[in-house]
Amino acid sequence: MRLRRGAFDGDVHPRARAGTQAQELGRAAAARPLHRTVFVLPSFAGGGAERVLLALAGALDRARFEAEIVVLDGRGPLVPPAGITIHDLGRPRLRHALGPLRAVLRGRKPNSILSTMGYLNLAVLGMAPVLAGRPRLIVREANLPVKSIEAMRWPALARLAYRMLYPRADAVLCNARVVADALSTEARVPSARLHILDNPVDGAAIRAGLVPVREPGPGPRFVA
C-alpha cells in the first residue's frame, strides 16, 4: 500500500510554513530588548522646552522604545505622559544635581539620552565620557546660542563650552533653520548632525478649545 506524500512524510503547506515563520519573528521581536531613551529636563514648570520634550516622550512607539524622564525638580503644573518612569532628583540647581544626574544615567544605562536647555545640554555632554555603554547623545536647542550663552553666569566660559561640547552630540535638534545655522558657525557643530524639528502641536487640545462655550442667559453674544 502506497501513501500519498503529505504532512506525514515531512511536507508542509506553504501557508502553514508562513504562519510558523511569522510566529517565530513575533517571538524574536518580543524577546528583543526595548531601546531605552532617557529624557532630561529641568522641571515641570510649564515652559515651552519642557512641553516639547514631554510631547516627544509621549509620542515614542512603546513597542520599540522604553522612555524614562529625569527631571531636576519635579514640581510644576505639567503632567508627564502616563506609563513613563520618572526620576525626580529634587535638585532645582544644576550644580547640586550633577552628581545625582550622573548616577541615574550610569545606573539606567540608556541607549540614548535626549536633553533640552543649553546649560543642561552642556552638563549631559560633559559627562559623556563616564557614561556606561556610550549612549547616543541628542540635545535640543530652542534658542539662538547667543541668547542661551548671555543668560548664563559666565558667558565667556559658556561660549567655550558650546564650542567644545556641542560637537560631541550625535544629533542636535533645532526648532528653526536660523538656530541650526548659528550652531554650525558659532559652536562648530557638523551640518550632518543638525536636524530641524518643528515644535509639536497638540491637535486634540486645539480642537477641544474650538468647542464654543455659551454663557447662560438670553440675548446675542459678541466677540471683540
mmCIF file with all atom_site columns, C-alpha atoms in Angstrom:
data_model
loop_
_atom_site.group_PDB
_atom_site.id
_atom_site.type_symbol
_atom_site.label_atom_id
_atom_site.label_alt_id
_atom_site.label_comp_id
_atom_site.label_asym_id
_atom_site.label_entity_id
_atom_site.label_seq_id
_atom_site.pdbx_PDB_ins_code
_atom_site.Cartn_x
_atom_site.Cartn_y
_atom_site.Cartn_z
_atom_site.occupancy
_atom_site.B_iso_or_equiv
_atom_site.pdbx_formal_charge
_atom_site.auth_seq_id
_atom_site.auth_comp_id
_atom_site.auth_asym_id
_atom_site.auth_atom_id
_atom_site.pdbx_PDB_model_num
ATOM 1   C CA . MET A 1 1   ? 0.000   0.000  0.000  1.00 0.00 ? 1   MET A CA 1
ATOM 2   C CA . ARG A 1 2   ? 1.439   3.317  -1.060 1.00 0.00 ? 2   ARG A CA 1
ATOM 3   C CA . LEU A 1 3   ? 0.787   6.525  0.852  1.00 0.00 ? 3   LEU A CA 1
ATOM 4   C CA . ARG A 1 4   ? 0.452   9.861  -0.897 1.00 0.00 ? 4   ARG A CA 1
ATOM 5   C CA . ARG A 1 5   ? 3.064   12.462 0.003  1.00 0.00 ? 5   ARG A CA 1
ATOM 6   C CA . GLY A 1 6   ? 1.786   14.944 2.533  1.00 0.00 ? 6   GLY A CA 1
ATOM 7   C CA . ALA A 1 7   ? 2.129   16.126 6.112  1.00 0.00 ? 7   ALA A CA 1
ATOM 8   C CA . PHE A 1 8   ? 3.014   12.606 7.277  1.00 0.00 ? 8   PHE A CA 1
ATOM 9   C CA . ASP A 1 9   ? 6.278   12.461 5.355  1.00 0.00 ? 9   ASP A CA 1
ATOM 10  C CA . GLY A 1 10  ? 7.519   15.973 6.033  1.00 0.00 ? 10  GLY A CA 1
ATOM 11  C CA . ASP A 1 11  ? 5.659   18.145 3.520  1.00 0.00 ? 11  ASP A CA 1
ATOM 12  C CA . VAL A 1 12  ? 4.366   21.408 4.990  1.00 0.00 ? 12  VAL A CA 1
ATOM 13  C CA . HIS A 1 13  ? 1.744   23.550 3.317  1.00 0.00 ? 13  HIS A CA 1
ATOM 14  C CA . PRO A 1 14  ? 3.167   26.967 2.267  1.00 0.00 ? 14  PRO A CA 1
ATOM 15  C CA . ARG A 1 15  ? 0.580   28.825 4.351  1.00 0.00 ? 15  ARG A CA 1
ATOM 16  C CA . ALA A 1 16  ? 1.457   26.774 7.423  1.00 0.00 ? 16  ALA A CA 1
ATOM 17  C CA . ARG A 1 17  ? 5.151   27.466 6.851  1.00 0.00 ? 17  ARG A CA 1
ATOM 18  C CA . ALA A 1 18  ? 4.484   31.201 6.513  1.00 0.00 ? 18  ALA A CA 1
ATOM 19  C CA . GLY A 1 19  ? 2.437   31.155 9.701  1.00 0.00 ? 19  GLY A CA 1
ATOM 20  C CA . THR A 1 20  ? 5.232   29.429 11.589 1.00 0.00 ? 20  THR A CA 1
ATOM 21  C CA . GLN A 1 21  ? 7.779   31.945 10.328 1.00 0.00 ? 21  GLN A CA 1
ATOM 22  C CA . ALA A 1 22  ? 5.529   34.834 11.367 1.00 0.00 ? 22  ALA A CA 1
ATOM 23  C CA . GLN A 1 23  ? 5.208   33.359 14.856 1.00 0.00 ? 23  GLN A CA 1
ATOM 24  C CA . GLU A 1 24  ? 8.980   32.973 15.115 1.00 0.00 ? 24  GLU A CA 1
ATOM 25  C CA . LEU A 1 25  ? 9.506   36.573 14.015 1.00 0.00 ? 25  LEU A CA 1
ATOM 26  C CA . GLY A 1 26  ? 6.923   37.725 16.532 1.00 0.00 ? 26  GLY A CA 1
ATOM 27  C CA . ARG A 1 27  ? 8.651   35.848 19.340 1.00 0.00 ? 27  ARG A CA 1
ATOM 28  C CA . ALA A 1 28  ? 12.017  37.263 18.282 1.00 0.00 ? 28  ALA A CA 1
ATOM 29  C CA . ALA A 1 29  ? 10.623  40.809 18.276 1.00 0.00 ? 29  ALA A CA 1
ATOM 30  C CA . ALA A 1 30  ? 9.054   40.281 21.696 1.00 0.00 ? 30  ALA A CA 1
ATOM 31  C CA . ALA A 1 31  ? 12.354  38.985 23.082 1.00 0.00 ? 31  ALA A CA 1
ATOM 32  C CA . ARG A 1 32  ? 14.346  41.903 21.650 1.00 0.00 ? 32  ARG A CA 1
ATOM 33  C CA . PRO A 1 33  ? 15.102  44.465 24.382 1.00 0.00 ? 33  PRO A CA 1
ATOM 34  C CA . LEU A 1 34  ? 13.458  47.847 24.009 1.00 0.00 ? 34  LEU A CA 1
ATOM 35  C CA . HIS A 1 35  ? 15.537  50.877 23.088 1.00 0.00 ? 35  HIS A CA 1
ATOM 36  C CA . ARG A 1 36  ? 15.761  52.808 26.354 1.00 0.00 ? 36  ARG A CA 1
ATOM 37  C CA . THR A 1 37  ? 15.608  56.572 25.871 1.00 0.00 ? 37  THR A CA 1
ATOM 38  C CA . VAL A 1 38  ? 16.058  58.905 28.825 1.00 0.00 ? 38  VAL A CA 1
ATOM 39  C CA . PHE A 1 39  ? 14.740  62.457 28.553 1.00 0.00 ? 39  PHE A CA 1
ATOM 40  C CA . VAL A 1 40  ? 16.439  65.056 30.757 1.00 0.00 ? 40  VAL A CA 1
ATOM 41  C CA . LEU A 1 41  ? 14.666  68.307 31.590 1.00 0.00 ? 41  LEU A CA 1
ATOM 42  C CA . PRO A 1 42  ? 14.938  70.928 34.325 1.00 0.00 ? 42  PRO A CA 1
ATOM 43  C CA . SER A 1 43  ? 11.389  70.899 35.714 1.00 0.00 ? 43  SER A CA 1
ATOM 44  C CA . PHE A 1 44  ? 7.683   70.574 35.025 1.00 0.00 ? 44  PHE A CA 1
ATOM 45  C CA . ALA A 1 45  ? 7.267   74.330 35.399 1.00 0.00 ? 45  ALA A CA 1
ATOM 46  C CA . GLY A 1 46  ? 5.426   74.833 32.136 1.00 0.00 ? 46  GLY A CA 1
ATOM 47  C CA . GLY A 1 47  ? 7.989   76.274 29.736 1.00 0.00 ? 47  GLY A CA 1
ATOM 48  C CA . GLY A 1 48  ? 7.917   75.595 26.024 1.00 0.00 ? 48  GLY A CA 1
ATOM 49  C CA . ALA A 1 49  ? 11.097  73.489 26.076 1.00 0.00 ? 49  ALA A CA 1
ATOM 50  C CA . GLU A 1 50  ? 9.684   71.222 28.756 1.00 0.00 ? 50  GLU A CA 1
ATOM 51  C CA . ARG A 1 51  ? 6.399   70.831 26.886 1.00 0.00 ? 51  ARG A CA 1
ATOM 52  C CA . VAL A 1 52  ? 8.192   69.796 23.711 1.00 0.00 ? 52  VAL A CA 1
ATOM 53  C CA . LEU A 1 53  ? 10.281  67.150 25.463 1.00 0.00 ? 53  LEU A CA 1
ATOM 54  C CA . LEU A 1 54  ? 7.241   65.699 27.239 1.00 0.00 ? 54  LEU A CA 1
ATOM 55  C CA . ALA A 1 55  ? 5.390   65.570 23.921 1.00 0.00 ? 55  ALA A CA 1
ATOM 56  C CA . LEU A 1 56  ? 8.294   63.723 22.306 1.00 0.00 ? 56  LEU A CA 1
ATOM 57  C CA . ALA A 1 57  ? 8.474   61.269 25.190 1.00 0.00 ? 57  ALA A CA 1
ATOM 58  C CA . GLY A 1 58  ? 4.770   60.549 24.908 1.00 0.00 ? 58  GLY A CA 1
ATOM 59  C CA . ALA A 1 59  ? 4.965   60.062 21.143 1.00 0.00 ? 59  ALA A CA 1
ATOM 60  C CA . LEU A 1 60  ? 7.519   57.232 21.209 1.00 0.00 ? 60  LEU A CA 1
ATOM 61  C CA . ASP A 1 61  ? 6.356   53.836 19.990 1.00 0.00 ? 61  ASP A CA 1
ATOM 62  C CA . ARG A 1 62  ? 6.041   51.789 23.205 1.00 0.00 ? 62  ARG A CA 1
ATOM 63  C CA . ALA A 1 63  ? 6.541   48.588 21.211 1.00 0.00 ? 63  ALA A CA 1
ATOM 64  C CA . ARG A 1 64  ? 10.073  49.690 20.323 1.00 0.00 ? 64  ARG A CA 1
ATOM 65  C CA . PHE A 1 65  ? 11.110  52.259 22.921 1.00 0.00 ? 65  PHE A CA 1
ATOM 66  C CA . GLU A 1 66  ? 11.202  52.442 26.690 1.00 0.00 ? 66  GLU A CA 1
ATOM 67  C CA . ALA A 1 67  ? 11.002  56.087 27.714 1.00 0.00 ? 67  ALA A CA 1
ATOM 68  C CA . GLU A 1 68  ? 12.140  57.439 31.069 1.00 0.00 ? 68  GLU A CA 1
ATOM 69  C CA . ILE A 1 69  ? 12.329  61.010 32.329 1.00 0.00 ? 69  ILE A CA 1
ATOM 70  C CA . VAL A 1 70  ? 14.961  62.512 34.605 1.00 0.00 ? 70  VAL A CA 1
ATOM 71  C CA . VAL A 1 71  ? 13.875  65.869 35.983 1.00 0.00 ? 71  VAL A CA 1
ATOM 72  C CA . LEU A 1 72  ? 15.984  68.094 38.197 1.00 0.00 ? 72  LEU A CA 1
ATOM 73  C CA . ASP A 1 73  ? 12.932  69.453 40.013 1.00 0.00 ? 73  ASP A CA 1
ATOM 74  C CA . GLY A 1 74  ? 9.656   67.581 39.567 1.00 0.00 ? 74  GLY A CA 1
ATOM 75  C CA . ARG A 1 75  ? 7.459   70.418 40.735 1.00 0.00 ? 75  ARG A CA 1
ATOM 76  C CA . GLY A 1 76  ? 5.225   72.234 38.279 1.00 0.00 ? 76  GLY A CA 1
ATOM 77  C CA . PRO A 1 77  ? 1.860   72.078 36.516 1.00 0.00 ? 77  PRO A CA 1
ATOM 78  C CA . LEU A 1 78  ? 2.964   69.969 33.551 1.00 0.00 ? 78  LEU A CA 1
ATOM 79  C CA . VAL A 1 79  ? 1.834   66.352 33.618 1.00 0.00 ? 79  VAL A CA 1
ATOM 80  C CA . PRO A 1 80  ? 4.234   63.768 32.141 1.00 0.00 ? 80  PRO A CA 1
ATOM 81  C CA . PRO A 1 81  ? 2.810   61.082 29.844 1.00 0.00 ? 81  PRO A CA 1
ATOM 82  C CA . ALA A 1 82  ? 1.273   58.092 31.588 1.00 0.00 ? 82  ALA A CA 1
ATOM 83  C CA . GLY A 1 83  ? 3.307   54.928 31.931 1.00 0.00 ? 83  GLY A CA 1
ATOM 84  C CA . ILE A 1 84  ? 6.716   56.616 31.876 1.00 0.00 ? 84  ILE A CA 1
ATOM 85  C CA . THR A 1 85  ? 9.167   56.177 34.747 1.00 0.00 ? 85  THR A CA 1
ATOM 86  C CA . ILE A 1 86  ? 10.055  59.499 36.394 1.00 0.00 ? 86  ILE A CA 1
ATOM 87  C CA . HIS A 1 87  ? 13.345  60.084 38.223 1.00 0.00 ? 87  HIS A CA 1
ATOM 88  C CA . ASP A 1 88  ? 12.871  63.263 40.271 1.00 0.00 ? 88  ASP A CA 1
ATOM 89  C CA . LEU A 1 89  ? 16.270  64.402 41.527 1.00 0.00 ? 89  LEU A CA 1
ATOM 90  C CA . GLY A 1 90  ? 14.767  67.059 43.783 1.00 0.00 ? 90  GLY A CA 1
ATOM 91  C CA . ARG A 1 91  ? 17.672  69.401 42.976 1.00 0.00 ? 91  ARG A CA 1
ATOM 92  C CA . PRO A 1 92  ? 16.476  72.616 41.314 1.00 0.00 ? 92  PRO A CA 1
ATOM 93  C CA . ARG A 1 93  ? 20.030  73.953 40.877 1.00 0.00 ? 93  ARG A CA 1
ATOM 94  C CA . LEU A 1 94  ? 22.203  72.205 38.330 1.00 0.00 ? 94  LEU A CA 1
ATOM 95  C CA . ARG A 1 95  ? 25.363  72.289 40.431 1.00 0.00 ? 95  ARG A CA 1
ATOM 96  C CA . HIS A 1 96  ? 23.554  70.291 43.132 1.00 0.00 ? 96  HIS A CA 1
ATOM 97  C CA . ALA A 1 97  ? 22.022  67.918 40.592 1.00 0.00 ? 97  ALA A CA 1
ATOM 98  C CA . LEU A 1 98  ? 25.186  66.931 38.699 1.00 0.00 ? 98  LEU A CA 1
ATOM 99  C CA . GLY A 1 99  ? 26.088  64.023 40.988 1.00 0.00 ? 99  GLY A CA 1
ATOM 100 C CA . PRO A 1 100 ? 22.572  62.512 41.170 1.00 0.00 ? 100 PRO A CA 1
ATOM 101 C CA . LEU A 1 101 ? 22.080  63.046 37.424 1.00 0.00 ? 101 LEU A CA 1
ATOM 102 C CA . ARG A 1 102 ? 25.305  61.222 36.605 1.00 0.00 ? 102 ARG A CA 1
ATOM 103 C CA . ALA A 1 103 ? 24.372  58.383 38.972 1.00 0.00 ? 103 ALA A CA 1
ATOM 104 C CA . VAL A 1 104 ? 20.941  57.889 37.386 1.00 0.00 ? 104 VAL A CA 1
ATOM 105 C CA . LEU A 1 105 ? 22.283  57.966 33.832 1.00 0.00 ? 105 LEU A CA 1
ATOM 106 C CA . ARG A 1 106 ? 25.035  55.488 34.660 1.00 0.00 ? 106 ARG A CA 1
ATOM 107 C CA . GLY A 1 107 ? 22.644  53.225 36.533 1.00 0.00 ? 107 GLY A CA 1
ATOM 108 C CA . ARG A 1 108 ? 19.906  53.162 33.895 1.00 0.00 ? 108 ARG A CA 1
ATOM 109 C CA . LYS A 1 109 ? 22.348  52.538 31.009 1.00 0.00 ? 109 LYS A CA 1
ATOM 110 C CA . PRO A 1 110 ? 20.165  54.170 28.338 1.00 0.00 ? 110 PRO A CA 1
ATOM 111 C CA . ASN A 1 111 ? 20.661  53.572 24.640 1.00 0.00 ? 111 ASN A CA 1
ATOM 112 C CA . SER A 1 112 ? 20.080  57.266 24.001 1.00 0.00 ? 112 SER A CA 1
ATOM 113 C CA . ILE A 1 113 ? 19.716  60.460 26.010 1.00 0.00 ? 113 ILE A CA 1
ATOM 114 C CA . LEU A 1 114 ? 17.719  63.495 24.905 1.00 0.00 ? 114 LEU A CA 1
ATOM 115 C CA . SER A 1 115 ? 18.083  66.744 26.832 1.00 0.00 ? 115 SER A CA 1
ATOM 116 C CA . THR A 1 116 ? 16.909  70.310 26.401 1.00 0.00 ? 116 THR A CA 1
ATOM 117 C CA . MET A 1 117 ? 18.010  73.798 27.506 1.00 0.00 ? 117 MET A CA 1
ATOM 118 C CA . GLY A 1 118 ? 21.559  74.964 26.777 1.00 0.00 ? 118 GLY A CA 1
ATOM 119 C CA . TYR A 1 119 ? 23.013  74.686 30.282 1.00 0.00 ? 119 TYR A CA 1
ATOM 120 C CA . LEU A 1 120 ? 21.525  71.217 30.786 1.00 0.00 ? 120 LEU A CA 1
ATOM 121 C CA . ASN A 1 121 ? 22.761  70.086 27.375 1.00 0.00 ? 121 ASN A CA 1
ATOM 122 C CA . LEU A 1 122 ? 26.290  71.141 28.305 1.00 0.00 ? 122 LEU A CA 1
ATOM 123 C CA . ALA A 1 123 ? 26.090  69.146 31.540 1.00 0.00 ? 123 ALA A CA 1
ATOM 124 C CA . VAL A 1 124 ? 24.936  65.970 29.774 1.00 0.00 ? 124 VAL A CA 1
ATOM 125 C CA . LEU A 1 125 ? 27.529  66.308 27.007 1.00 0.00 ? 125 LEU A CA 1
ATOM 126 C CA . GLY A 1 126 ? 30.242  66.964 29.574 1.00 0.00 ? 126 GLY A CA 1
ATOM 127 C CA . MET A 1 127 ? 29.593  63.713 31.424 1.00 0.00 ? 127 MET A CA 1
ATOM 128 C CA . ALA A 1 128 ? 29.544  61.624 28.233 1.00 0.00 ? 128 ALA A CA 1
ATOM 129 C CA . PRO A 1 129 ? 32.986  60.023 28.848 1.00 0.00 ? 129 PRO A CA 1
ATOM 130 C CA . VAL A 1 130 ? 31.852  58.496 32.173 1.00 0.00 ? 130 VAL A CA 1
ATOM 131 C CA . LEU A 1 131 ? 28.502  57.121 30.983 1.00 0.00 ? 131 LEU A CA 1
ATOM 132 C CA . ALA A 1 132 ? 28.186  53.362 30.586 1.00 0.00 ? 132 ALA A CA 1
ATOM 133 C CA . GLY A 1 133 ? 27.697  51.875 27.143 1.00 0.00 ? 133 GLY A CA 1
ATOM 134 C CA . ARG A 1 134 ? 28.315  55.081 25.185 1.00 0.00 ? 134 ARG A CA 1
ATOM 135 C CA . PRO A 1 135 ? 24.681  56.124 24.676 1.00 0.00 ? 135 PRO A CA 1
ATOM 136 C CA . ARG A 1 136 ? 23.678  58.278 21.729 1.00 0.00 ? 136 ARG A CA 1
ATOM 137 C CA . LEU A 1 137 ? 23.522  61.898 22.862 1.00 0.00 ? 137 LEU A CA 1
ATOM 138 C CA . ILE A 1 138 ? 20.769  64.062 21.406 1.00 0.00 ? 138 ILE A CA 1
ATOM 139 C CA . VAL A 1 139 ? 20.325  67.659 22.507 1.00 0.00 ? 139 VAL A CA 1
ATOM 140 C CA . ARG A 1 140 ? 17.600  70.108 21.606 1.00 0.00 ? 140 ARG A CA 1
ATOM 141 C CA . GLU A 1 141 ? 18.406  73.789 21.173 1.00 0.00 ? 141 GLU A CA 1
ATOM 142 C CA . ALA A 1 142 ? 15.332  76.005 21.137 1.00 0.00 ? 142 ALA A CA 1
ATOM 143 C CA . ASN A 1 143 ? 17.087  79.389 21.249 1.00 0.00 ? 143 ASN A CA 1
ATOM 144 C CA . LEU A 1 144 ? 19.850  81.107 19.364 1.00 0.00 ? 144 LEU A CA 1
ATOM 145 C CA . PRO A 1 145 ? 23.110  80.089 21.064 1.00 0.00 ? 145 PRO A CA 1
ATOM 146 C CA . VAL A 1 146 ? 23.980  83.701 21.809 1.00 0.00 ? 146 VAL A CA 1
ATOM 147 C CA . LYS A 1 147 ? 20.745  84.079 23.793 1.00 0.00 ? 147 LYS A CA 1
ATOM 148 C CA . SER A 1 148 ? 21.434  80.955 25.846 1.00 0.00 ? 148 SER A CA 1
ATOM 149 C CA . ILE A 1 149 ? 25.049  81.966 26.422 1.00 0.00 ? 149 ILE A CA 1
ATOM 150 C CA . GLU A 1 150 ? 24.183  85.505 27.528 1.00 0.00 ? 150 GLU A CA 1
ATOM 151 C CA . ALA A 1 151 ? 21.742  84.111 30.096 1.00 0.00 ? 151 ALA A CA 1
ATOM 152 C CA . MET A 1 152 ? 24.452  82.039 31.798 1.00 0.00 ? 152 MET A CA 1
ATOM 153 C CA . ARG A 1 153 ? 26.531  83.219 34.718 1.00 0.00 ? 153 ARG A CA 1
ATOM 154 C CA . TRP A 1 154 ? 29.860  83.188 32.861 1.00 0.00 ? 154 TRP A CA 1
ATOM 155 C CA . PRO A 1 155 ? 29.149  83.893 29.181 1.00 0.00 ? 155 PRO A CA 1
ATOM 156 C CA . ALA A 1 156 ? 32.780  83.609 28.049 1.00 0.00 ? 156 ALA A CA 1
ATOM 157 C CA . LEU A 1 157 ? 33.124  80.176 29.638 1.00 0.00 ? 157 LEU A CA 1
ATOM 158 C CA . ALA A 1 158 ? 29.744  79.125 28.268 1.00 0.00 ? 158 ALA A CA 1
ATOM 159 C CA . ARG A 1 159 ? 30.769  80.153 24.740 1.00 0.00 ? 159 ARG A CA 1
ATOM 160 C CA . LEU A 1 160 ? 33.898  77.999 25.032 1.00 0.00 ? 160 LEU A CA 1
ATOM 161 C CA . ALA A 1 161 ? 31.853  75.093 26.399 1.00 0.00 ? 161 ALA A CA 1
ATOM 162 C CA . TYR A 1 162 ? 29.478  75.290 23.435 1.00 0.00 ? 162 TYR A CA 1
ATOM 163 C CA . ARG A 1 163 ? 32.406  75.004 21.012 1.00 0.00 ? 163 ARG A CA 1
ATOM 164 C CA . MET A 1 164 ? 33.993  72.127 22.916 1.00 0.00 ? 164 MET A CA 1
ATOM 165 C CA . LEU A 1 165 ? 30.954  70.073 23.886 1.00 0.00 ? 165 LEU A CA 1
ATOM 166 C CA . TYR A 1 166 ? 28.198  70.558 21.308 1.00 0.00 ? 166 TYR A CA 1
ATOM 167 C CA . PRO A 1 167 ? 30.225  68.826 18.555 1.00 0.00 ? 167 PRO A CA 1
ATOM 168 C CA . ARG A 1 168 ? 30.143  65.712 20.785 1.00 0.00 ? 168 ARG A CA 1
ATOM 169 C CA . ALA A 1 169 ? 26.399  65.359 20.284 1.00 0.00 ? 169 ALA A CA 1
ATOM 170 C CA . ASP A 1 170 ? 25.281  62.622 17.924 1.00 0.00 ? 170 ASP A CA 1
ATOM 171 C CA . ALA A 1 171 ? 22.377  64.847 16.882 1.00 0.00 ? 171 ALA A CA 1
ATOM 172 C CA . VAL A 1 172 ? 21.259  68.399 17.630 1.00 0.00 ? 172 VAL A CA 1
ATOM 173 C CA . LEU A 1 173 ? 17.570  69.187 17.218 1.00 0.00 ? 173 LEU A CA 1
ATOM 174 C CA . CYS A 1 174 ? 16.711  72.781 16.281 1.00 0.00 ? 174 CYS A CA 1
ATOM 175 C CA . ASN A 1 175 ? 13.285  74.360 16.006 1.00 0.00 ? 175 ASN A CA 1
ATOM 176 C CA . ALA A 1 176 ? 14.333  76.688 13.168 1.00 0.00 ? 176 ALA A CA 1
ATOM 177 C CA . ARG A 1 177 ? 16.906  76.946 10.397 1.00 0.00 ? 177 ARG A CA 1
ATOM 178 C CA . VAL A 1 178 ? 18.371  80.111 11.903 1.00 0.00 ? 178 VAL A CA 1
ATOM 179 C CA . VAL A 1 179 ? 19.198  78.196 15.103 1.00 0.00 ? 179 VAL A CA 1
ATOM 180 C CA . ALA A 1 180 ? 20.871  75.413 13.120 1.00 0.00 ? 180 ALA A CA 1
ATOM 181 C CA . ASP A 1 181 ? 22.917  77.915 11.116 1.00 0.00 ? 181 ASP A CA 1
ATOM 182 C CA . ALA A 1 182 ? 24.061  79.642 14.299 1.00 0.00 ? 182 ALA A CA 1
ATOM 183 C CA . LEU A 1 183 ? 25.148  76.349 15.878 1.00 0.00 ? 183 LEU A CA 1
ATOM 184 C CA . SER A 1 184 ? 27.058  75.464 12.724 1.00 0.00 ? 184 SER A CA 1
ATOM 185 C CA . THR A 1 185 ? 29.054  78.692 12.753 1.00 0.00 ? 185 THR A CA 1
ATOM 186 C CA . GLU A 1 186 ? 29.284  79.521 16.465 1.00 0.00 ? 186 GLU A CA 1
ATOM 187 C CA . ALA A 1 187 ? 29.509  76.048 18.038 1.00 0.00 ? 187 ALA A CA 1
ATOM 188 C CA . ARG A 1 188 ? 31.102  74.298 15.042 1.00 0.00 ? 188 ARG A CA 1
ATOM 189 C CA . VAL A 1 189 ? 28.536  71.503 15.005 1.00 0.00 ? 189 VAL A CA 1
ATOM 190 C CA . PRO A 1 190 ? 28.847  69.443 11.783 1.00 0.00 ? 190 PRO A CA 1
ATOM 191 C CA . SER A 1 191 ? 25.921  70.158 9.494  1.00 0.00 ? 191 SER A CA 1
ATOM 192 C CA . ALA A 1 192 ? 25.166  66.434 9.157  1.00 0.00 ? 192 ALA A CA 1
ATOM 193 C CA . ARG A 1 193 ? 24.259  66.335 12.856 1.00 0.00 ? 193 ARG A CA 1
ATOM 194 C CA . LEU A 1 194 ? 21.914  69.319 12.755 1.00 0.00 ? 194 LEU A CA 1
ATOM 195 C CA . HIS A 1 195 ? 18.233  68.499 12.308 1.00 0.00 ? 195 HIS A CA 1
ATOM 196 C CA . ILE A 1 196 ? 15.209  70.792 12.080 1.00 0.00 ? 196 ILE A CA 1
ATOM 197 C CA . LEU A 1 197 ? 12.336  69.580 14.252 1.00 0.00 ? 197 LEU A CA 1
ATOM 198 C CA . ASP A 1 198 ? 9.295   71.828 14.414 1.00 0.00 ? 198 ASP A CA 1
ATOM 199 C CA . ASN A 1 199 ? 7.586   72.218 17.748 1.00 0.00 ? 199 ASN A CA 1
ATOM 200 C CA . PRO A 1 200 ? 4.923   69.518 18.118 1.00 0.00 ? 200 PRO A CA 1
ATOM 201 C CA . VAL A 1 201 ? 1.297   70.622 18.052 1.00 0.00 ? 201 VAL A CA 1
ATOM 202 C CA . ASP A 1 202 ? -1.352  69.014 20.245 1.00 0.00 ? 202 ASP A CA 1
ATOM 203 C CA . GLY A 1 203 ? -4.171  68.786 17.723 1.00 0.00 ? 203 GLY A CA 1
ATOM 204 C CA . ALA A 1 204 ? -6.618  67.229 20.175 1.00 0.00 ? 204 ALA A CA 1
ATOM 205 C CA . ALA A 1 205 ? -6.184  70.087 22.647 1.00 0.00 ? 205 ALA A CA 1
ATOM 206 C CA . ILE A 1 206 ? -6.648  72.671 19.905 1.00 0.00 ? 206 ILE A CA 1
ATOM 207 C CA . ARG A 1 207 ? -9.823  71.011 18.663 1.00 0.00 ? 207 ARG A CA 1
ATOM 208 C CA . ALA A 1 208 ? -11.140 70.817 22.216 1.00 0.00 ? 208 ALA A CA 1
ATOM 209 C CA . GLY A 1 209 ? -10.539 74.540 22.599 1.00 0.00 ? 209 GLY A CA 1
ATOM 210 C CA . LEU A 1 210 ? -12.605 75.257 19.496 1.00 0.00 ? 210 LEU A CA 1
ATOM 211 C CA . VAL A 1 211 ? -15.793 73.950 21.080 1.00 0.00 ? 211 VAL A CA 1
ATOM 212 C CA . PRO A 1 212 ? -18.000 77.028 21.515 1.00 0.00 ? 212 PRO A CA 1
ATOM 213 C CA . VAL A 1 213 ? -18.971 77.870 25.061 1.00 0.00 ? 213 VAL A CA 1
ATOM 214 C CA . ARG A 1 214 ? -22.104 79.931 25.581 1.00 0.00 ? 214 ARG A CA 1
ATOM 215 C CA . GLU A 1 215 ? -22.672 81.670 28.862 1.00 0.00 ? 215 GLU A CA 1
ATOM 216 C CA . PRO A 1 216 ? -26.156 81.156 30.293 1.00 0.00 ? 216 PRO A CA 1
ATOM 217 C CA . GLY A 1 217 ? -28.775 83.802 29.671 1.00 0.00 ? 217 GLY A CA 1
ATOM 218 C CA . PRO A 1 218 ? -30.807 85.195 26.770 1.00 0.00 ? 218 PRO A CA 1
ATOM 219 C CA . GLY A 1 219 ? -29.645 87.534 24.041 1.00 0.00 ? 219 GLY A CA 1
ATOM 220 C CA . PRO A 1 220 ? -26.832 87.598 21.474 1.00 0.00 ? 220 PRO A CA 1
ATOM 221 C CA . ARG A 1 221 ? -23.127 87.310 22.254 1.00 0.00 ? 221 ARG A CA 1
ATOM 222 C CA . PHE A 1 222 ? -20.417 89.460 20.715 1.00 0.00 ? 222 PHE A CA 1
ATOM 223 C CA . VAL A 1 223 ? -16.712 88.660 20.453 1.00 0.00 ? 223 VAL A CA 1
ATOM 224 C CA . ALA A 1 224 ? -14.313 91.590 20.075 1.00 0.00 ? 224 ALA A CA 1
#
